[in-house]
Tab-separated table of N, CA and C in Angstrom:
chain	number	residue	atom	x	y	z
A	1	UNK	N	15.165	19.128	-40.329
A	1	UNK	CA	16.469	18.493	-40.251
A	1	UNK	C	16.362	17.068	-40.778
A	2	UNK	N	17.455	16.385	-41.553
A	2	UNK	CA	17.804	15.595	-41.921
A	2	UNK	C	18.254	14.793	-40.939
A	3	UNK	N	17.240	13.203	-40.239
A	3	UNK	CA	18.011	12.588	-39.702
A	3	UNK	C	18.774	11.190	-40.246
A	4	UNK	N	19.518	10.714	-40.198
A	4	UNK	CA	20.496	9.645	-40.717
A	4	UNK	C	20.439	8.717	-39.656
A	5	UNK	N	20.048	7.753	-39.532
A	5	UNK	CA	20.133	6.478	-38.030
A	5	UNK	C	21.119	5.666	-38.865
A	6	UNK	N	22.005	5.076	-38.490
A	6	UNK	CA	23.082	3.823	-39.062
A	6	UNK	C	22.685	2.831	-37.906
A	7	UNK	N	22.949	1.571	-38.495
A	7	UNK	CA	22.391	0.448	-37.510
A	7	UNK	C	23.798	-0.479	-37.212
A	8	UNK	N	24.624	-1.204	-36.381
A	8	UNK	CA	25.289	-1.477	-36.070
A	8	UNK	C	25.404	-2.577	-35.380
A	9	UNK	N	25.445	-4.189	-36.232
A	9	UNK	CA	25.619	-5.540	-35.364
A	9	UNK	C	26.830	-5.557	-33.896
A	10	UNK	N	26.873	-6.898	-33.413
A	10	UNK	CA	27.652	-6.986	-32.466
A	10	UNK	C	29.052	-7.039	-32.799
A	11	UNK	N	29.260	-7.561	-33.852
A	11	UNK	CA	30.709	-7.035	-34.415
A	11	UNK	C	31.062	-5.989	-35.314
A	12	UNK	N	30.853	-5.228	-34.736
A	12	UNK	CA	31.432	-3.465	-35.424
A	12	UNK	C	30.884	-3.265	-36.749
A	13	UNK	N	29.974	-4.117	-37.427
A	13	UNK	CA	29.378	-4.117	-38.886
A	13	UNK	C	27.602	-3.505	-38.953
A	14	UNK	N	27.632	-2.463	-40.026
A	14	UNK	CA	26.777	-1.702	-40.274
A	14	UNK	C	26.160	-2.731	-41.291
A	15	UNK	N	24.860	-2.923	-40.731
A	15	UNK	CA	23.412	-3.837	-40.789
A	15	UNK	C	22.372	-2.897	-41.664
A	16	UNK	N	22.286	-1.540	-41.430
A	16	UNK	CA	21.215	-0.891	-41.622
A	16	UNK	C	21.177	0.876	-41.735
A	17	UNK	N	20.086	1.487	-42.449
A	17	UNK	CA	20.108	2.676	-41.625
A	17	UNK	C	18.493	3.067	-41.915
A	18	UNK	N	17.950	4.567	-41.570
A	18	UNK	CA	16.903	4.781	-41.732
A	18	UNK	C	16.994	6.612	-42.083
A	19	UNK	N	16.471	6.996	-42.889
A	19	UNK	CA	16.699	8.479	-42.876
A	19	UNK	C	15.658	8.987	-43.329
A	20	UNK	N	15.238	10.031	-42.564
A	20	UNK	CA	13.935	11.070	-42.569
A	20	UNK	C	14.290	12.047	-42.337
A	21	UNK	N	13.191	12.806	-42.784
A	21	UNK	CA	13.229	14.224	-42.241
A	21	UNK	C	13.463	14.988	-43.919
A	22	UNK	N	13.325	16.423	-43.945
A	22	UNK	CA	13.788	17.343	-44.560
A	22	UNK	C	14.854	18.348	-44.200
A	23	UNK	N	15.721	18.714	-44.996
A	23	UNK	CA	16.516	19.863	-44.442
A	23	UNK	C	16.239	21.269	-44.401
A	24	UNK	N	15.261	21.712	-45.004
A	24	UNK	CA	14.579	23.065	-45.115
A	24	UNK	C	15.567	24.132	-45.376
A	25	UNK	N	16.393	23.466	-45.988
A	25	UNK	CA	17.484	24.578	-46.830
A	25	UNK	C	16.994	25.480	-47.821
A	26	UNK	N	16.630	25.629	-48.772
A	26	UNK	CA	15.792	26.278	-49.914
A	26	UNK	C	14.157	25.323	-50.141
A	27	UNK	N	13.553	26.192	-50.742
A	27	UNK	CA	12.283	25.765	-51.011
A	27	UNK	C	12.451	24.382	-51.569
A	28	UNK	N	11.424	23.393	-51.329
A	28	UNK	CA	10.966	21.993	-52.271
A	28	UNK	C	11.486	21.973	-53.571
A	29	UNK	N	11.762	21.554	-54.034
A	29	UNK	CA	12.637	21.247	-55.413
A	29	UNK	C	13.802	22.126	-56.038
A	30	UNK	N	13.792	22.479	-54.942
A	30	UNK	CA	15.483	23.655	-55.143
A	30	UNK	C	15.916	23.397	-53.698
A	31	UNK	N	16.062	22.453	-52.967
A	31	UNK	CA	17.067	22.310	-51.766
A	31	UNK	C	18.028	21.256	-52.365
A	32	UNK	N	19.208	21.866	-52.071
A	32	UNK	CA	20.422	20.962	-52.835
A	32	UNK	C	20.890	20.168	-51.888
A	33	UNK	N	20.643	20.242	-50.246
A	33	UNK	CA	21.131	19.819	-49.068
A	33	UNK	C	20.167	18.265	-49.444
A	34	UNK	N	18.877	18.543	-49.182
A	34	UNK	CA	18.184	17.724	-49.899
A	34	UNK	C	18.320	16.685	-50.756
A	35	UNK	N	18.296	17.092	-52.046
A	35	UNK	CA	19.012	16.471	-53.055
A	35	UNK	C	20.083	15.622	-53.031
A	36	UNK	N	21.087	16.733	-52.589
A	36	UNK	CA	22.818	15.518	-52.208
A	36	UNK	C	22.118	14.224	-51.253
A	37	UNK	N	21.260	14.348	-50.056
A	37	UNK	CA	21.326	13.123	-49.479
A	37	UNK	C	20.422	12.279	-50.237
A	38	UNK	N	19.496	12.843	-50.750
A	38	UNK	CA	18.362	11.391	-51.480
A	38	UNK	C	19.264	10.899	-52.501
A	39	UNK	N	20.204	11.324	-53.275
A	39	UNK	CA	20.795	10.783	-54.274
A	39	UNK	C	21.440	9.820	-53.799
A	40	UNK	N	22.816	10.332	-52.499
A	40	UNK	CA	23.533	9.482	-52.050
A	40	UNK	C	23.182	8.199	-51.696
A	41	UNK	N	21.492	8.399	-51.006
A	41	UNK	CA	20.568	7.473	-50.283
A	41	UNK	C	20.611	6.023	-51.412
A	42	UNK	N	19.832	6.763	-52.018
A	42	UNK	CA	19.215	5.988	-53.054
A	42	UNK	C	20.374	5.173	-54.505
A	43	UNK	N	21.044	5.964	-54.487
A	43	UNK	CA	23.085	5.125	-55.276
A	43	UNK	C	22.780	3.879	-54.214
A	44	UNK	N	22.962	4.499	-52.872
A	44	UNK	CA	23.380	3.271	-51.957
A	44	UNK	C	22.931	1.945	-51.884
A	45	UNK	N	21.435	2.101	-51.919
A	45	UNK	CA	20.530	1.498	-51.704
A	45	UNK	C	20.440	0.613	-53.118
A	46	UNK	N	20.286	0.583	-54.010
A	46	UNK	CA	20.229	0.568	-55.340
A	46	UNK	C	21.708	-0.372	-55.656
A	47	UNK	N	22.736	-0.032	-55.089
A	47	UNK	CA	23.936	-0.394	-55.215
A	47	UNK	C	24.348	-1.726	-54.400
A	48	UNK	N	23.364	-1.429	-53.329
A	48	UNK	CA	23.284	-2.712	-52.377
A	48	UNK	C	22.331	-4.445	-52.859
A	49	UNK	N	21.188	-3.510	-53.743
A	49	UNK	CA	20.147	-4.514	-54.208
A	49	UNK	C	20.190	-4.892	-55.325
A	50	UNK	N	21.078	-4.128	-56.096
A	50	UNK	CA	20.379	-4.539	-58.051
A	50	UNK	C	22.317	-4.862	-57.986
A	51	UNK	N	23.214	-3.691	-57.939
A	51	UNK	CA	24.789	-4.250	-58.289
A	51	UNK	C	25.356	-5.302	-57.958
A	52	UNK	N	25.098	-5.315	-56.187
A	52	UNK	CA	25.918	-6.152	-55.762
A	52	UNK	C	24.440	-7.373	-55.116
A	53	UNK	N	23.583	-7.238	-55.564
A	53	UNK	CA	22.399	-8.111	-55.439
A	53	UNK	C	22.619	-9.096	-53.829
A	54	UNK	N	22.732	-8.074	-52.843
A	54	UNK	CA	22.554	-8.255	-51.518
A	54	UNK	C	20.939	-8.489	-50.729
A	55	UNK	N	20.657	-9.147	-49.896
A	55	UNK	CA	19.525	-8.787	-49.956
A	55	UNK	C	19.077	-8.437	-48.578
A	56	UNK	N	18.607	-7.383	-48.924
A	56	UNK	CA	17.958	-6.492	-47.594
A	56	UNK	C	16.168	-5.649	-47.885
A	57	UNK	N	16.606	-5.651	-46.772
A	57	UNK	CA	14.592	-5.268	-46.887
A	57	UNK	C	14.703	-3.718	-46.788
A	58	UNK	N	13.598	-3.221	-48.075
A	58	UNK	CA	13.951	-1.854	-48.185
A	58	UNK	C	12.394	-1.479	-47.954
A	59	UNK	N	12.133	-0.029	-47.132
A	59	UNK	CA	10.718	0.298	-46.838
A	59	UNK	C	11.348	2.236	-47.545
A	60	UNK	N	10.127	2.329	-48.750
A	60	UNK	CA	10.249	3.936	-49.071
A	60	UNK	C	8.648	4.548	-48.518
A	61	UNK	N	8.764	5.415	-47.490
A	61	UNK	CA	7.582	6.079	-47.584
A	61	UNK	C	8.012	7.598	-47.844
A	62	UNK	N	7.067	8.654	-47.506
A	62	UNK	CA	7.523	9.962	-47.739
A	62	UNK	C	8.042	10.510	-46.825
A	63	UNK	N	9.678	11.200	-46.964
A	63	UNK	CA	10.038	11.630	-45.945
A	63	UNK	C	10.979	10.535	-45.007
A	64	UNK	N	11.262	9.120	-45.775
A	64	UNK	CA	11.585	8.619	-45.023
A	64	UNK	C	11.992	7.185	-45.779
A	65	UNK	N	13.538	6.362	-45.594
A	65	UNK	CA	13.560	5.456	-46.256
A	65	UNK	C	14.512	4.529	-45.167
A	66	UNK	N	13.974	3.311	-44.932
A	66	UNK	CA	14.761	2.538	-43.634
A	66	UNK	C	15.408	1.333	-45.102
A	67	UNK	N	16.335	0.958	-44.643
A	67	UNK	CA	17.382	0.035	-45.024
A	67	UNK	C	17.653	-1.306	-44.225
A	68	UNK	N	17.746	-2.561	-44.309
A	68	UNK	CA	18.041	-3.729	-43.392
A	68	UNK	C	18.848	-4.310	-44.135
A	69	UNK	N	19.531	-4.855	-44.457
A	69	UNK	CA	20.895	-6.170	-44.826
A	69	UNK	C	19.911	-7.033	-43.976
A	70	UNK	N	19.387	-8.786	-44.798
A	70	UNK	CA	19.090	-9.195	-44.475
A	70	UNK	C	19.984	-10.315	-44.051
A	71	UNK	N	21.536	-10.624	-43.760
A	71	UNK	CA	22.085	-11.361	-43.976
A	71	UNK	C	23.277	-10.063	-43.255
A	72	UNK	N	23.332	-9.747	-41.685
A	72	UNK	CA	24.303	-8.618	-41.351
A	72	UNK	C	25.438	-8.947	-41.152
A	73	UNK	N	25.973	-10.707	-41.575
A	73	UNK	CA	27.778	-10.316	-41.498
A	73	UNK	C	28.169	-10.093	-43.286
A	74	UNK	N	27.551	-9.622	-44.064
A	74	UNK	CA	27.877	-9.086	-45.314
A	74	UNK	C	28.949	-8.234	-45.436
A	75	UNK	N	30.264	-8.539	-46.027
A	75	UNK	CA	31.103	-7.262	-45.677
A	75	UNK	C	31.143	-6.501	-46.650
A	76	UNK	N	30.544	-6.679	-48.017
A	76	UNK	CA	30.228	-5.716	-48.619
A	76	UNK	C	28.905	-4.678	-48.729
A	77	UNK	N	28.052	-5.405	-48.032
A	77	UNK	CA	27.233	-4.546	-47.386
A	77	UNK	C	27.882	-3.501	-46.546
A	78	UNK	N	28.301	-4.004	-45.397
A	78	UNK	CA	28.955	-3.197	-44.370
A	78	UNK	C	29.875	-2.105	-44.921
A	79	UNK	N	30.597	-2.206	-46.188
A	79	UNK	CA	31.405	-1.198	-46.569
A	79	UNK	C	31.109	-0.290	-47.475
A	80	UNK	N	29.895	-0.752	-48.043
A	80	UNK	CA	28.781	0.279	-48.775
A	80	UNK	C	27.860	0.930	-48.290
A	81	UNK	N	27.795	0.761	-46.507
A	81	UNK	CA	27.124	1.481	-45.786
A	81	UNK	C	28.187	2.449	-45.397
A	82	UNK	N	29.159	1.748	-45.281
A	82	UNK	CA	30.060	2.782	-44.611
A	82	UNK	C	30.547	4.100	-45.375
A	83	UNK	N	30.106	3.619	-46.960
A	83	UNK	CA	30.734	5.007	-47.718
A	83	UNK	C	29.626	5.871	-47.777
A	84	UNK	N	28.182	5.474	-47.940
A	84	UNK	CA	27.384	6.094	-47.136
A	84	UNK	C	27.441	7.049	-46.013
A	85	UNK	N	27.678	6.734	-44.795
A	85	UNK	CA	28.354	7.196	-43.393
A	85	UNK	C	28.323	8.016	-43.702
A	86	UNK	N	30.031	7.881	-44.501
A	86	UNK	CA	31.255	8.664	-44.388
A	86	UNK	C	30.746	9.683	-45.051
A	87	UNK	N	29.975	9.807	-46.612
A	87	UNK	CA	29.486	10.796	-47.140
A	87	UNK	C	28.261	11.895	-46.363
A	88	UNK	N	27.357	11.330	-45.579
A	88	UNK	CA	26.682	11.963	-44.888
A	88	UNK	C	27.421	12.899	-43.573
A	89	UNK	N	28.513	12.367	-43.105
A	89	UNK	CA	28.957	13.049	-42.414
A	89	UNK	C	30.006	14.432	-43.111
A	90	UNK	N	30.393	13.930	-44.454
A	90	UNK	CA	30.907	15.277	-44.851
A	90	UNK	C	29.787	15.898	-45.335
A	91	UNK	N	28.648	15.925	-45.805
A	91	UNK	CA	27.659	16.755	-45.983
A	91	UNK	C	27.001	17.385	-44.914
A	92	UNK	N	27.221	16.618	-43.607
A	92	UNK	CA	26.574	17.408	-42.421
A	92	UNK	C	27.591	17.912	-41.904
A	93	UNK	N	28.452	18.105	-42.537
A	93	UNK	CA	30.039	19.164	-42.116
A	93	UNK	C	29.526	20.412	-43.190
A	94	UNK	N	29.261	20.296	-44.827
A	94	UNK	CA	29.034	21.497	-45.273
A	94	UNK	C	27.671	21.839	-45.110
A	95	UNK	N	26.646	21.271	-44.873
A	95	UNK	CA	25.819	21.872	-44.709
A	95	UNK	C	24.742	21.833	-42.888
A	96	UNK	N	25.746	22.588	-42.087
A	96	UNK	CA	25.539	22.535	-40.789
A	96	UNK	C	24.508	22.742	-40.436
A	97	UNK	N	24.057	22.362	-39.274
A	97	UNK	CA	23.082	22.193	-38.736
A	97	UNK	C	21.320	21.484	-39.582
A	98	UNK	N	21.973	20.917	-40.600
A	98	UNK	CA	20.749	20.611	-41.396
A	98	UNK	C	20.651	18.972	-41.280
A	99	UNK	N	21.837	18.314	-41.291
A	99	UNK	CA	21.660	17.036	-41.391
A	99	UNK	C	22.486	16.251	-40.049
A	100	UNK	N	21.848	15.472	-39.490
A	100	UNK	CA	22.020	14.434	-38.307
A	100	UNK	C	22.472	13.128	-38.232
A	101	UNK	N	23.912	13.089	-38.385
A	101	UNK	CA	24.196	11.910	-38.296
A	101	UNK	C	24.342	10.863	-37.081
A	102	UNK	N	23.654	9.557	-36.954
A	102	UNK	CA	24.265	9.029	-35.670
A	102	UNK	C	24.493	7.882	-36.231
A	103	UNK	N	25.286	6.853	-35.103
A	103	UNK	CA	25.335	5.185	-35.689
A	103	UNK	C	25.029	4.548	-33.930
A	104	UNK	N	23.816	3.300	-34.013
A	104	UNK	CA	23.778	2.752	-33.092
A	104	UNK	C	23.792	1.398	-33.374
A	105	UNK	N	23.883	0.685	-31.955
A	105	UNK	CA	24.283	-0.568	-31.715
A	105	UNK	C	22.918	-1.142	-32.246
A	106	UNK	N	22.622	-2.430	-32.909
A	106	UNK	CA	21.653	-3.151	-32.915
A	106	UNK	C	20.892	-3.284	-32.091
């Protein structure tokens, strides 16, 4: 399973997230469940550091990529996490039981 952590300052603004895991939908390089989230992941991430040249601390290991906004009242951070979210949660609508979305408080 695909987990998704969203990170969440004291004023309602998304700081962060962290996502691991596999979805074990089809074999290694043919899981599309897979695929859709590392892409989404990585747009995001990418979109946060090089487009809109925000700066947050990014850690890639295998299986696993955590996100920080180093600077969490960013509101364009916060709303490029949020389309994030929002996309992970319609993917863990079509592809059930594979991917885990939560959002917690700082």
């Amino acid at each position: 399973m695909i987990c998704a952590d969203f990170f969440r300052n004291e004023h309602d603004r998304l700081v962060g997230f962290r996502i691991t895991g596999h979805a074990g939908y089809a074999d290694y390089g043919e899981d599309v469940c897979c695929a859709s989230v590392s892409s989404a992941v990585m747009l995001t991430a990418n979109t946060v550091t090089e487009a809109f040249k925000i700066k947050a601390d990014v850690a890639v290991e295998e299986n696993e990529i955590i996100l920080r906004l180093e600077n969490d009242s960013s509101e364009d951070g916060d709303k490029l996490l949020l389309g994030l979210l929002t996309h992970l949660y319609f993917l863990a609508e079509e592809f059930s039981g594979r991917i885990k979305v939560t959002v917690r408080d700082n």
